Structure formats: C-alpha cells, structure tokens
C-alpha cells in the first residue's frame, strides 16, 4: 500500500514536471511507461515512431531526480537543437563534440561537475577520450540515454562504430540505468541493441508502428516533377519534399516557385543562420514546402505537415519510414507519397556499387589521407585532424562520393573515425575577472566598444563558452565585418577573452597509428556483410514500391509487427475498394453517395473523387449526368446539391441505353 501511494505521488510529480516545462497535462502513449521503468532503475529500450515524443521519456525523469543525464546522440545539429530547446525552457544543458577545443571541453565538464547543467549531450566519438573518462567518474550521472540506438547495431541501416564504446561507459557507471531510443528497429536490431548495451533486468516498450491517420501512397510515372505539382495542388497545407543531393534541393524548389507554390530548399551545406531562418519560416507557415536532403526534419516538431513526398527512392525502409513519419503528427489525415519510375531500380543498384567501392580504392584512399595530413607511419593514434574533403578530392582527382564511402568503411573497420562536417558558430569566454575589465580600457576605442557590446549582448561569458553572432555586433556597433573580427582577435591576443572563430570542416580521428596499406584489413563484417544487408533493404524498397499489397501492412511486417488487417487508406487499399465497388454498385449508387457528400455544403470535384471508393472516370461520369439533369450545379466555390430526389432518377448508363 505504501508502494502504491509512493508511486501515485510520483505520477503526480511527473505530470507536474511535464506541465511546468512543456505545458502538457497528459503523456503520449508509452511515454509514462518508459519514464516509470527508468525511474525504477531498469535498463529500458523504447521503440517509438517519429514524432512519438522520445525526448520527454528521459527529460522528465531527469528533472525529477538529482544529478545529470548523459545523452549520446550522433548528429551535432540535432544535439544543438535539443540543447537550445531545453535552454529556451529554462533548463540547463550543454554538449560536447569533436569540433570543440580541449579548453572548451574542460570548462563544460567542470561546469557539469559543479552542478551547472542537468543534461550533457555528447557525440559517441568523444566517449573514450582521456579527458572525458577522467571527468565522467566524478559526475553525478542519473541516467545514460542512447538516442538513435539502431546506430549501435551492424544489422541497422546506419551503423556507427563509435556507438560500440557506450558499453565501456557502463563499466565506469555500473549502477546507472540506461535508456535506448529509436524509431526504426527490426526485431533483430532490437535484440542487438540490448546485447551491445549490456542490458540488465531490461524492459522493452514498443509503440505500434501503425499510423491510422497517415496514408501511404506510391505514384508511378517518369515525369516526377509533374507528379509532385499535381500532389501539392491537390493536398493543401505544409509539406516536405525529400531529394538525394544538395543541388537537387535548389532545382526543385525553384521549379515549385515558378509554378506559384511557396517553397525553399535545405541541406547540410547551409550555414547555421541560413538553416535557422529557413526552419523558422517553414515552421511559421511563411514557407509552405521545404525541399531537402535527409538533413532536414530531425528534432523539428511541426505537427501539421500534411504531406511528405519522396521524389527519389530511399535506400532502406527504415529511412523511408522515419522520414515519412514526419507527416500528420497532429493526428489529422496526411499523406506519405513515394514517386517511383522504372529507372529507380537501376539507380538503387548503382547506389549499392557506389556505397561499396573496390577494396583497392579504399586502401589507396587510406594511404593518401595519411599523406595529405602529413602523418608519419606509426604515428597519429588518438589525434584529431581537420580534413578538407574538397581539397583532398581536387588534389588526387577523386569524386567525393566514393571517397566518403571509403572513409566510412575505414571507420567501420576501426582504423579512423570520419566525422562529417560540422558548422560551429563563433564562441567566446572571458578569461579575466570582472573587476579587471575596468582596468583594461584600451586606447583603441573600437576594441573597447566591441568588448562593451559583448557584455551587453550576452550572459554567462565569465563561466562558459558562449556562442555569438558577429553580424549582431556589426548591426549594434555600426562597424564592418573586418573591424569587429580584428577587435576580437586583438582581445584574444591580450588574453582578455578566448575567441574561437566560426569553422566549418570535417574531422578525421586516427583510432590506430598510421600503417602501411598492406597491413590494413577490410573485414567481411565491414564490407561483404554490410553490402548484403544493403542489397536486402534495396530489394525491400523495390517490393514496397511495386507491390499491390497494403502499404502499411508491408511496413509493419518489415518491423516485425503483426499485421492481420489491411489499413484501408493507402493507395492500394483504396484502389481495391474501388474495384470491388465497381463490381457491386450501379451508377445510381454513386449518384446517391455524391448526394450524401453534398448534403453538408459545396465541395470541389477533386474532393468528391478522392472521397468516394469508385474509379475516377465513373465518378466524373455521374457528376456530368447529375449536372445535365439539374440535380447539381457547379459554382466557383464548388459543386452544390439542389435538394432533388435521386433514387427514382435513371442512371447515366440507363439513359445512354434508352437513347
């Protein structure tokens, strides 16, 4: 009875935290069960679809307990979005990634030790650094969270070798419960996640992957742009359009604008300000359609996306399901549309070849990267190097795609870690005491003005590194870019502050000393087995696009969920209903259904066609007949019903026969 009372009080407190910071009065399905499991000390695996509210499952319990939550996540952009979101709610959070200096990392970890933060987000590549391991032993860690947990499994579609280091943290913090979260895991991947994370007394919570409000549709045709325009003209509301490369995002967005549709483009190559501006305008519905690579969508909570369109085929059902799931998070009818052309099958198989270049090429890339970075044989272990991919490819006359894939395979094989480009904003921390600033009035008035503007514009400069926007300083000071930059550099040289200018670069970490290529082993696990699994995923995607089965049923079965029934609202189910209806119902029945639809007021012809489970040509034939006979009338605001009885009227077929 005491336990029940304690649990009841805990439930009340959890909801108080939920309401205080997020304004919600109730949890979404499965959130509370996962939170309770974690608070009870169980290792927990949460399988929740995109938009299911995964982040609250660890944020709420962390705010209910003493200590700090360690969150391991693979994307720096997603890390930053989550930290910014928490800070906007008055929750203290920080993050560590490979693009930070050692000094920044020391300051951040020290602030965690002093209780300044409740959440520390970290990229998996930082887990086994000497600095982190030394500090983590003294941190009061309450929970360990592994986001995008499928990355730990080589059976998963997005395996990251650095995730394998997470189990080592468990030996350092043996009593701390772990929460693994993912939206896309087959049964084999779910088992592998638990094994790789050394689950103890673990519990698994699976939210059903079924989305009753989301209609899965495949449209076949060679002219995909016309298909896209037709979809966007027929389905109103906010939309995401996914393409495969950065250049294509801009091209498609321009074509949509030419057709009178509000659109913009998004990809990982944009700087932080551009990304934030585009995201904000799209979230505020100032832009209707965002055309993007898969860089867009993670961590963006926009509930009223009505349609997600994939112009090009994803490589895997996991990838497709996650991206398509960004539509209809508010529970309203929405659409996930895949555009498929005959050439797509060959394109997917070409991607398979590109993803796994010849082993000889991989070894040559390994050798030339070492030369490019000027690393001697036997050296480089545990060192981080900035890597200019564009200059490397230009120097050795390589295309970027096979080089990127070679680096990924070398990463999986354990020789390097390739960290794709991160966009780090400029940041500063003031190094002197506040009292000393009064003694630093410089003869250079510009430098003093910049320092004073920094102090007025930003808080926390004395305690931690703070991200700054130089353009804000330009505007407030009326100075040009070069003047502000030189003033910041001068303050840096004077050791008044530490200034880290904005950088945008990939990194390579050597996890072993550099060796001769003949000693580098590309394992079967890293190459042949992964290639076979990718081939299987491609086969599943082609089957999904070309099959006449219920689309949702196919997806559910792929993720190991029992699917005894058809969804009734994907394109295949609707087409099947139309065929059945055509064989059972007379045209007069179609006319009666039209009368029923028009009973609540005028609607458009397209809405009538979409709403009825009959072939389009038969619905249009019935509409023409009803208009000819005076039962309905077409106006600018749609089709109106004239309150005439239809059940005694001859059908269009009867009329044509009698004539």
C-alpha positions as MATLAB code, in Angstrom:
seq = 'XXXXXXXXXXXXXXXXXXXXXXXXXXXXXXXXXXXXXXXXXXXXXXXXXXXXXXXXXXXXXXXXXXXXXXXXXXXXXXXXXXXXXXXXXXXXXXXXXXXXXXXXXXXXXXXXXXXXXXXXXXXXXXXXXXXXXXXXXXXXXXXXXXXXXXXXXXXXXXXXXXXXXXXXXXXXXXXXXXXXXXXXXXXXXXXXXXXXXXXXXXXXXXXXXXXXXXXXXXXXXXXXXXXXXXXXXXXXXXXXXXXXXXXXXXXXXXXXXXXXXXXXXXXXXXXXXXXXXXXXXXXXXXXXXXXXXXXXXXXXXXXXXXXXXXXXXXXXXXXXXXXXXXXXXXXXXXXXXXXXXXXXXXXXXXXXXXXXXXXXXXXXXXXXXXXXXXXXXXXXXXXXXXXXXXXXXXXXXXXXXXXXXXXXXXXXXXXXXXXXXXXXXXXXXXXXXXXXXXXXXXXXXXXXXXXXXXXXXXXXXXXXXXXXXXXXXXXXXXXXXXXXXXXXXXXXXXXXXXXXXXXXXXXXXXXXXXXXXXXXXXXXXXXXXXXXXXXXXXXXXXXXXXXXXXXXXXXXXXXXXXXXXXXXXXXXXXXXXXXXXXXXXXXXXXXXXXXXXXXXXXXXXXXXXXXXXXXXXXXXXXXXXXXXXXXXXXXXXXXXXXXXXXXXXXXXXXXXXXX';
ca = [
       0.000    0.000    0.000;
       2.895    2.375    0.832;
       4.495    1.489   -2.502;
       1.256    2.255   -4.317;
       0.947    5.592   -2.512;
       4.578    6.445   -3.348;
       4.046    5.539   -6.979;
       0.885    7.648   -7.067;
       2.753   10.675   -5.698;
       5.485   10.007   -8.292;
       2.911   10.022  -11.078;
       1.584   13.368   -9.867;
       5.106   14.823   -9.724;
       5.940   13.561  -13.234;
       2.869   15.328  -14.587;
       3.788   18.483  -12.672;
       7.209   18.494  -14.356;
       5.556   17.842  -17.727;
       3.170   20.750  -17.265;
       5.735   23.146  -15.784;
       8.255   22.900  -18.621;
       6.179   21.775  -21.615;
       2.651   22.860  -20.806;
       1.128   19.397  -21.366;
      -1.317   17.817  -18.935;
      -1.024   14.228  -20.194;
       1.694   11.988  -21.593;
       1.521   10.450  -25.060;
       1.112    6.677  -25.412;
       4.030    4.716  -23.922;
       5.877    7.799  -22.605;
       4.821    7.311  -18.991;
       5.570    3.573  -19.017;
       9.131    4.250  -20.241;
       9.610    7.020  -17.659;
       8.415    4.751  -14.829;
      10.712    1.938  -15.975;
      13.709    4.285  -15.993;
      12.872    5.789  -12.593;
      12.551    2.249  -11.199;
      16.150    1.590  -12.280;
      15.517   -0.694  -15.267;
      17.589   -0.644  -18.445;
      14.963    0.278  -20.995;
      14.540    0.114  -24.770;
      11.908    2.437  -26.241;
      10.786    1.750  -29.811;
       8.728    4.796  -30.750;
       7.862    6.130  -34.202;
       8.998    9.530  -35.437;
       7.024   12.208  -33.623;
       6.213    9.909  -30.703;
       7.883   12.200  -28.165;
      11.049   10.235  -27.404;
      12.922   13.146  -25.807;
      10.388   13.581  -22.988;
      10.971    9.994  -21.861;
      14.362   11.000  -20.433;
      13.939   14.740  -19.921;
      11.047   14.369  -17.463;
      12.713   11.742  -15.204;
      15.994   13.716  -15.205;
      14.174   16.806  -13.938;
      12.532   14.611  -11.293;
      15.868   13.447   -9.856;
      19.167   14.813   -8.605;
      22.120   14.516  -10.958;
      22.876   14.943  -14.631;
      21.642   12.981  -17.643;
      24.267   11.871  -20.188;
      22.701   11.850  -23.682;
      24.634   10.186  -26.523;
      23.453   11.255  -29.969;
      25.088   11.066  -33.413;
      24.260   14.401  -35.041;
      25.812   17.669  -33.880;
      22.948   19.649  -35.446;
      20.361   17.576  -33.559;
      22.416   17.927  -30.368;
      22.454   21.706  -30.702;
      18.712   21.864  -31.470;
      17.887   19.831  -28.354;
      20.171   21.915  -26.119;
      18.768   25.179  -27.496;
      15.240   23.879  -26.952;
      15.957   22.946  -23.336;
      17.628   26.283  -22.625;
      14.633   28.136  -24.083;
      12.538   26.408  -21.383;
      14.892   27.441  -18.599;
      16.547   24.013  -18.377;
      20.344   23.963  -18.144;
      22.004   21.865  -20.852;
      25.370   21.619  -22.635;
      27.027   19.459  -25.267;
      30.423   18.095  -26.327;
      31.514   17.225  -29.864;
      34.741   16.787  -31.830;
      34.669   20.333  -33.192;
      35.301   21.840  -29.745;
      38.709   22.755  -28.353;
      40.166   20.927  -25.361;
      39.774   24.082  -23.271;
      36.052   24.302  -24.135;
      35.555   20.671  -23.187;
      37.333   21.149  -19.843;
      35.175   24.179  -18.998;
      31.981   22.345  -19.968;
      32.840   19.230  -17.945;
      33.883   21.305  -14.935;
      30.549   23.125  -15.052;
      28.798   19.743  -15.114;
      30.771   18.750  -12.020;
      29.737   21.967  -10.231;
      26.049   21.228  -10.938;
      25.558   23.926  -13.566;
      23.851   21.545  -16.030;
      21.096   18.908  -15.902;
      21.810   17.482  -19.365;
      25.089   16.791  -21.127;
      24.766   15.815  -24.799;
      27.812   14.126  -26.288;
      28.781   12.633  -29.641;
      29.851    8.957  -29.425;
      33.331    9.825  -30.762;
      34.091   11.736  -27.529;
      33.266    8.870  -25.168;
      36.685    7.231  -24.987;
      38.841   10.344  -24.802;
      41.161   10.522  -21.818;
      39.657   13.860  -20.751;
      36.056   12.606  -20.758;
      36.829    9.325  -18.978;
      38.759   11.186  -16.257;
      35.865   13.597  -15.646;
      32.904   11.210  -16.013;
      33.976    9.210  -12.945;
      33.264   12.230  -10.741;
      29.982   13.321  -12.350;
      26.684   12.594  -10.546;
      25.129   10.836  -13.559;
      21.484    9.898  -13.016;
      20.738    8.293  -16.404;
      22.520    7.327  -19.631;
      20.469    7.861  -22.794;
      21.345    6.483  -26.222;
      19.425    8.287  -28.964;
      19.176    6.761  -32.458;
      20.141    3.488  -30.766;
      19.922    1.490  -34.011;
      23.354    3.014  -34.849;
      24.955    0.538  -32.424;
      23.870   -2.473  -34.456;
      25.653   -3.643  -37.593;
      22.250   -5.016  -38.576;
      20.925   -1.463  -38.511;
      20.802    0.718  -41.630;
      23.003    3.469  -40.155;
      25.697    1.659  -38.143;
      28.176    3.932  -36.305;
      31.231    2.104  -34.856;
      31.704    4.818  -32.229;
      28.447    3.628  -30.618;
      30.212    0.426  -29.563;
      32.117    2.499  -26.989;
      28.936    3.101  -24.993;
      29.136   -0.269  -23.265;
      32.514    0.770  -21.779;
      30.828    3.718  -20.029;
      28.589    1.198  -18.297;
      31.624   -0.339  -16.592;
      32.574    3.101  -15.270;
      28.979    3.824  -14.122;
      27.652    0.319  -13.342;
      24.637    1.393  -11.268;
      23.280    3.981  -13.711;
      20.251    2.787  -15.732;
      20.373    3.198  -19.500;
      17.596    4.198  -21.900;
      17.974    3.330  -25.591;
      15.631    5.038  -28.052;
      14.968    4.530  -31.743;
      12.154    4.957  -34.226;
      13.363    2.277  -36.630;
      14.430   -1.166  -35.441;
      13.640   -4.611  -36.787;
      13.364   -7.413  -34.186;
      16.971   -8.479  -34.919;
      18.226   -4.915  -34.413;
      16.246   -4.542  -31.160;
      17.900   -7.705  -29.777;
      21.317   -6.494  -30.906;
      20.844   -3.104  -29.205;
      20.172   -4.782  -25.847;
      23.143   -7.110  -26.228;
      25.607   -4.377  -27.291;
      24.500   -2.096  -24.430;
      24.821   -4.900  -21.846;
      21.208   -4.620  -20.679;
      20.498   -5.817  -17.152;
      16.937   -6.540  -15.978;
      15.880   -4.776  -19.169;
      12.413   -3.828  -20.292;
      11.270   -3.190  -23.884;
       8.411   -0.851  -24.766;
       7.171   -0.781  -28.321;
       4.684    1.779  -29.568;
       2.799    0.315  -32.507;
       4.172    1.499  -35.832;
       0.655    1.822  -37.222;
      -0.344    5.409  -38.101;
      -4.113    5.365  -38.790;
      -4.146    8.983  -39.996;
      -1.222    8.551  -42.420;
      -2.000    7.328  -45.935;
       0.939    5.700  -47.711;
       0.853    6.260  -51.453;
       3.099    5.317  -54.397;
       2.688    7.210  -57.656;
       4.349    5.690  -60.698;
       5.436    7.772  -63.681;
       8.526    9.106  -65.433;
       7.746   12.840  -65.048;
       8.177   13.175  -61.298;
       8.036   16.972  -61.241;
       4.555   16.982  -62.788;
       3.507   14.293  -60.312;
       4.817   16.474  -57.472;
       2.972   19.564  -58.706;
      -0.254   17.569  -59.006;
       0.097   16.272  -55.438;
       0.854   19.695  -53.943;
      -2.059   21.271  -55.820;
      -4.456   18.584  -54.578;
      -3.242   18.329  -50.958;
      -3.230   21.729  -49.206;
      -1.026   22.552  -46.252;
       2.580   22.277  -45.145;
       4.851   19.823  -46.966;
       8.334   18.305  -47.036;
       9.855   17.066  -50.303;
      12.906   14.795  -49.976;
      15.601   14.506  -52.647;
      19.050   12.846  -52.636;
      21.564   15.667  -53.170;
      22.090   19.325  -52.351;
      21.978   20.615  -55.918;
      18.605   18.963  -56.495;
      17.048   20.704  -53.459;
      17.586   24.115  -55.058;
      16.458   22.994  -58.526;
      13.164   21.511  -57.310;
      12.412   24.492  -55.037;
      12.903   26.854  -57.996;
      10.536   24.791  -60.175;
       7.888   24.876  -57.451;
       8.200   28.651  -57.109;
       7.817   29.019  -60.893;
       4.557   27.072  -60.573;
       3.303   29.509  -57.921;
       3.989   27.317  -54.876;
       5.790   28.833  -51.875;
       8.963   26.752  -51.471;
      12.527   26.866  -50.166;
      15.444   24.427  -50.005;
      17.517   22.967  -47.160;
      20.662   20.841  -46.895;
      23.621   20.243  -44.580;
      25.850   22.617  -46.551;
      23.991   25.726  -45.379;
      25.383   27.736  -42.505;
      23.622   27.837  -39.140;
      21.923   31.195  -39.712;
      20.515   30.084  -43.072;
      19.263   26.822  -41.583;
      17.635   28.555  -38.617;
      15.998   31.184  -40.847;
      14.576   28.631  -43.281;
      13.364   26.339  -40.493;
      11.665   29.194  -38.669;
       9.866   30.452  -41.776;
       8.690   26.938  -42.612;
       7.525   26.250  -39.040;
       5.639   29.586  -39.042;
       3.971   28.621  -42.377;
       5.629   31.548  -44.153;
       7.040   28.874  -46.499;
       4.711   26.063  -47.456;
       7.106   23.479  -48.950;
      10.628   22.609  -47.816;
      12.691   20.698  -50.400;
      15.505   18.937  -48.575;
      18.026   16.185  -48.270;
      17.634   13.914  -45.251;
      19.413   16.629  -43.223;
      16.007   18.225  -42.609;
      13.418   17.057  -40.127;
      15.279   15.534  -37.163;
      14.300   17.255  -33.963;
      11.861   19.597  -35.724;
       8.452   19.347  -34.101;
       5.900   20.624  -36.620;
       2.642   18.760  -36.100;
       0.659   19.995  -39.123;
       2.743   18.621  -42.013;
       0.088   17.360  -44.399;
       2.260   15.597  -46.969;
       5.799   14.208  -47.222;
       6.904   13.404  -50.761;
       9.988   11.386  -51.715;
      10.969   12.282  -55.268;
      13.787    9.723  -55.172;
      13.819    6.292  -53.578;
      15.431    5.948  -50.135;
      17.926    3.113  -49.686;
      16.029    1.398  -46.874;
      12.520    1.014  -45.421;
      13.899    2.314  -42.084;
      14.980    5.558  -43.717;
      11.684    5.911  -45.573;
       9.526    5.157  -42.537;
      11.347    7.683  -40.353;
      11.111   10.497  -42.907;
       7.540    9.721  -43.998;
       6.521    9.719  -40.322;
       7.081   13.478  -40.127;
       3.661   13.934  -41.710;
       0.478   14.137  -39.642;
       1.850   14.258  -36.107;
      -1.308   16.124  -35.073;
      -3.451   13.083  -35.914;
      -5.152   14.714  -38.931;
      -5.335   12.894  -42.279;
      -1.963   13.249  -44.005;
      -0.048   11.601  -46.838;
       3.347    9.964  -47.356;
       3.926    9.757  -51.087;
       6.745    7.928  -52.871;
       7.302    8.780  -56.558;
       8.545    5.740  -58.459;
       9.827    5.451  -62.027;
      11.125    2.423  -63.941;
      14.685    3.798  -63.818;
      14.673    3.853  -59.994;
      15.506    0.151  -59.732;
      18.746    0.671  -61.684;
      19.502    3.829  -59.660;
      19.246    1.934  -56.378;
      21.600   -0.788  -57.591;
      24.056    1.898  -58.742;
      23.982    3.350  -55.230;
      24.896   -0.078  -53.886;
      28.023   -0.069  -56.069;
      28.897    3.487  -55.006;
      28.401    2.681  -51.324;
      30.968   -0.124  -51.540;
      33.886    0.929  -53.781;
      36.630   -1.596  -54.586;
      38.870   -2.549  -51.674;
      41.950   -1.445  -53.620;
      40.439    2.043  -53.891;
      39.701    2.087  -50.138;
      43.315    1.228  -49.316;
      44.565    3.902  -51.716;
      42.339    6.489  -50.011;
      43.727    5.406  -46.615;
      47.290    5.884  -47.847;
      46.639    9.246  -49.466;
      44.733   10.645  -46.472;
      47.806    9.949  -44.357;
      49.994   11.724  -46.901;
      47.539   14.612  -47.176;
      47.519   15.113  -43.403;
      51.309   14.594  -43.231;
      51.126   11.780  -40.672;
      54.204    9.586  -40.408;
      53.914    5.791  -40.342;
      53.444    4.603  -36.759;
      52.068    7.989  -35.633;
      48.700    9.740  -35.336;
      46.886    7.469  -32.879;
      44.116    9.274  -30.938;
      44.862   12.539  -32.776;
      42.170   14.703  -34.393;
      42.807   16.342  -37.758;
      40.741   18.837  -39.676;
      40.099   17.316  -43.093;
      39.333   19.463  -46.139;
      37.450   16.923  -48.241;
      37.084   19.214  -51.248;
      40.814   19.983  -51.389;
      41.671   16.300  -50.897;
      39.461   15.273  -53.844;
      40.873   18.049  -56.012;
      44.457   17.116  -55.135;
      44.040   13.440  -56.030;
      41.355   13.890  -58.738;
      38.710   11.841  -56.895;
      34.944   12.164  -56.908;
      33.602   12.989  -53.446;
      31.035   10.151  -53.124;
      33.428    7.151  -53.375;
      35.906    8.911  -51.052;
      33.198    9.479  -48.440;
      32.137    5.842  -48.632;
      35.762    4.647  -48.429;
      36.238    6.751  -45.268;
      33.053    5.260  -43.809;
      34.295    1.701  -44.422;
      37.681    2.557  -42.902;
      35.780    3.925  -39.890;
      33.765    0.731  -39.504;
      36.973   -1.308  -39.883;
      38.439    0.591  -36.911;
      41.364    2.479  -38.459;
      39.941    6.010  -38.377;
      36.807    7.869  -37.380;
      35.472   10.194  -40.031;
      33.258   12.927  -38.587;
      31.310   14.703  -41.305;
      31.405   18.466  -41.445;
      30.021   20.398  -38.506;
      29.076   24.035  -38.565;
      30.367   25.568  -35.345;
      29.292   29.111  -34.561;
      31.877   31.540  -33.205;
      32.172   31.396  -29.433;
      33.965   33.266  -26.691;
      34.673   33.084  -22.978;
      36.059   35.998  -20.958;
      39.262   34.962  -19.176;
      39.785   37.867  -16.766;
      37.868   38.721  -13.600;
      35.054   41.266  -13.873;
      36.982   43.780  -11.784;
      39.933   43.616  -14.179;
      37.797   44.788  -17.094;
      37.690   48.311  -15.630;
      41.494   48.421  -15.831;
      41.508   47.333  -19.472;
      40.145   50.497  -21.040;
      42.110   50.478  -24.275;
      43.489   53.354  -26.230;
      41.838   51.689  -29.226;
      38.191   52.782  -28.904;
      36.941   50.202  -31.436;
      38.251   47.282  -29.383;
      36.700   48.700  -26.209;
      33.346   49.221  -27.967;
      33.335   45.604  -29.153;
      34.062   44.356  -25.626;
      31.328   46.512  -24.101;
      28.846   45.364  -26.755;
      29.654   41.716  -25.965;
      28.997   42.304  -22.261;
      25.656   43.972  -23.005;
      24.536   41.380  -25.569;
      25.397   38.057  -23.918;
      25.210   36.496  -20.459;
      27.363   33.789  -18.896;
      30.546   34.942  -20.645;
      32.656   34.543  -17.496;
      31.501   30.997  -16.684;
      31.379   29.154  -20.009;
      31.916   29.435  -23.741;
      29.039   31.342  -25.305;
      28.016   31.230  -28.947;
      27.990   34.648  -30.580;
      26.763   36.078  -33.865;
      29.221   38.573  -35.301;
      26.509   40.023  -37.545;
      24.610   41.102  -34.398;
      27.734   43.003  -33.311;
      28.054   44.622  -36.763;
      24.485   45.904  -36.543;
      24.669   47.193  -32.969;
      28.065   48.858  -33.381;
      27.694   50.180  -36.906;
      31.096   48.641  -37.727;
      32.049   46.492  -40.697;
      32.870   42.782  -40.512;
      36.647   43.195  -40.690;
      36.737   45.781  -37.882;
      34.794   43.535  -35.497;
      36.883   40.487  -36.416;
      40.182   42.328  -35.840;
      38.960   43.664  -32.486;
      38.019   40.177  -31.318;
      41.404   38.830  -32.402;
      43.123   41.647  -30.506;
      41.168   40.852  -27.318;
      42.124   37.209  -27.843;
      45.852   38.071  -28.134;
      45.586   40.184  -24.970;
      44.106   37.123  -23.154;
      41.076   39.171  -22.171;
      38.903   36.530  -23.797;
      39.264   33.314  -25.749;
      37.764   33.766  -29.224;
      37.112   30.739  -31.457;
      36.061   31.917  -34.924;
      33.383   30.052  -36.782;
      34.610   26.943  -38.572;
      33.049   24.501  -40.951;
      35.080   21.372  -41.527;
      35.027   17.581  -41.278;
      37.432   15.795  -38.935;
      39.416   12.575  -39.022;
      40.439   10.836  -35.803;
      43.094    8.128  -36.078;
      41.989    5.305  -33.767;
      45.213    3.404  -34.563;
      48.652    4.570  -35.590;
      49.037    5.057  -39.327;
      50.230    1.862  -41.016;
      51.185    0.690  -44.460;
      48.124   -0.138  -46.633;
      49.179   -3.799  -46.974;
      48.528   -4.271  -43.240;
      45.051   -2.688  -43.344;
      42.343   -5.360  -43.225;
      38.874   -4.542  -44.572;
      36.863   -7.179  -42.725;
      33.997   -9.185  -44.140;
      31.813   -7.739  -41.370;
      32.622   -4.188  -42.504;
      32.279   -4.843  -46.231;
      30.642   -8.008  -47.605;
      28.057   -8.490  -44.835;
      27.030   -4.823  -44.880;
      26.783   -4.918  -48.669;
      24.492   -7.947  -48.488;
      22.262   -6.242  -45.924;
      22.027   -3.088  -48.036;
      21.083   -5.228  -51.056;
      18.294   -6.793  -48.971;
      17.000   -3.356  -47.944;
      17.019   -2.144  -51.538;
      15.053   -5.246  -52.521;
      12.519   -4.470  -49.778;
      12.141   -0.874  -51.022;
      11.540   -2.027  -54.604;
       8.973   -4.560  -53.377;
       7.238   -1.831  -51.371;
       7.059    0.456  -54.424;
       5.824   -2.157  -56.901;
       3.579   -4.438  -54.827;
      -0.218   -4.248  -54.861;
      -0.413   -5.231  -51.163;
      -1.468   -2.858  -48.389;
       1.433   -0.434  -47.932;
       1.141   -0.115  -44.168;
       0.874   -3.873  -43.797;
       4.191   -4.298  -45.631;
       5.927   -1.721  -43.412;
       4.563   -3.216  -40.200;
       5.696   -6.704  -41.191;
       9.168   -5.385  -42.041;
       9.497   -4.044  -38.489;
       8.267   -7.306  -37.011;
       4.773   -6.161  -36.090;
       1.852   -8.479  -36.682;
      -0.450   -7.075  -39.361;
      -3.562   -9.216  -39.760;
      -5.630   -6.466  -41.316;
      -5.279   -4.021  -44.198;
      -5.176   -0.313  -43.373;
      -7.970    0.658  -45.797;
      -6.487    4.069  -46.623;
      -3.246    3.517  -48.583;
      -3.413    3.802  -52.381;
      -3.543    0.018  -52.874;
      -6.381   -0.429  -50.371;
      -8.384    2.421  -51.922;
      -7.835    1.053  -55.422;
      -9.011   -2.360  -54.257;
     -12.138   -0.795  -52.716;
     -12.860    0.991  -55.977;
     -12.601   -2.215  -57.984;
     -14.884   -4.017  -55.546;
     -17.343   -1.116  -55.566;
     -17.362   -1.009  -59.361;
     -18.349   -4.665  -59.488;
     -21.087   -4.325  -56.844;
     -22.658   -0.927  -57.297;
     -24.648    0.680  -60.061;
     -24.058    4.274  -61.208;
     -27.191    5.340  -59.300;
     -25.418    4.251  -56.100;
     -22.528    6.551  -56.994;
     -25.024    9.371  -57.515;
     -26.519    8.752  -54.064;
     -23.046    8.853  -52.497;
     -22.429   12.195  -54.216;
     -25.759   13.463  -52.827;
     -24.640   12.420  -49.329;
     -21.328   14.263  -49.649;
     -23.034   17.441  -50.863;
     -25.535   17.403  -48.035;
     -23.203   19.483  -45.829;
     -22.427   22.138  -48.431;
     -20.406   22.749  -51.562;
     -17.149   20.855  -52.160;
     -14.832   20.623  -55.136;
     -14.874   17.951  -57.817;
     -11.418   16.719  -56.732;
     -12.623   16.267  -53.153;
     -15.605   14.232  -54.377;
     -13.358   11.987  -56.498;
     -10.900   11.495  -53.616;
     -13.628   10.767  -51.068;
     -15.512    8.060  -52.979;
     -14.243    4.471  -53.314;
     -15.046    4.289  -57.044;
     -12.943    4.671  -60.198;
     -12.376    8.329  -61.062;
     -13.870    8.087  -64.558;
     -17.163    6.658  -63.189;
     -17.463    9.397  -60.532;
     -16.887   12.090  -63.181;
     -19.472   10.429  -65.466;
     -22.025   10.524  -62.629;
     -21.245   14.194  -61.903;
     -21.848   15.100  -65.543;
     -25.137   13.203  -65.550;
     -26.341   14.905  -62.335;
     -25.432   18.346  -63.702;
     -27.172   17.663  -67.032;
     -30.319   16.589  -65.198;
     -30.275   19.637  -62.915;
     -29.597   17.803  -59.637;
     -26.336   19.682  -59.007;
     -24.739   22.933  -60.129;
     -21.072   23.922  -60.385;
     -20.015   27.321  -58.991;
     -16.709   28.992  -58.106;
     -16.824   27.696  -54.531;
     -17.521   24.104  -55.623;
     -20.417   21.846  -56.540;
     -23.844   22.445  -54.936;
     -26.720   19.988  -54.410;
     -30.215   21.268  -55.376;
     -32.306   19.187  -52.947;
     -33.858   16.941  -55.606;
     -34.588   13.252  -55.022;
     -32.179   10.959  -56.835;
     -33.404    7.462  -56.100;
     -36.005    7.476  -58.912;
     -33.693    9.052  -61.479;
     -32.346    6.988  -64.335;
     -28.651    6.190  -64.257;
     -26.331    7.643  -66.863;
     -25.902    4.162  -68.325;
     -29.690    3.635  -68.434;
     -30.113    6.996  -70.144;
     -27.463    6.265  -72.752;
     -29.008    2.862  -73.489;
     -32.547    4.280  -73.845;
     -31.275    6.888  -76.277;
];
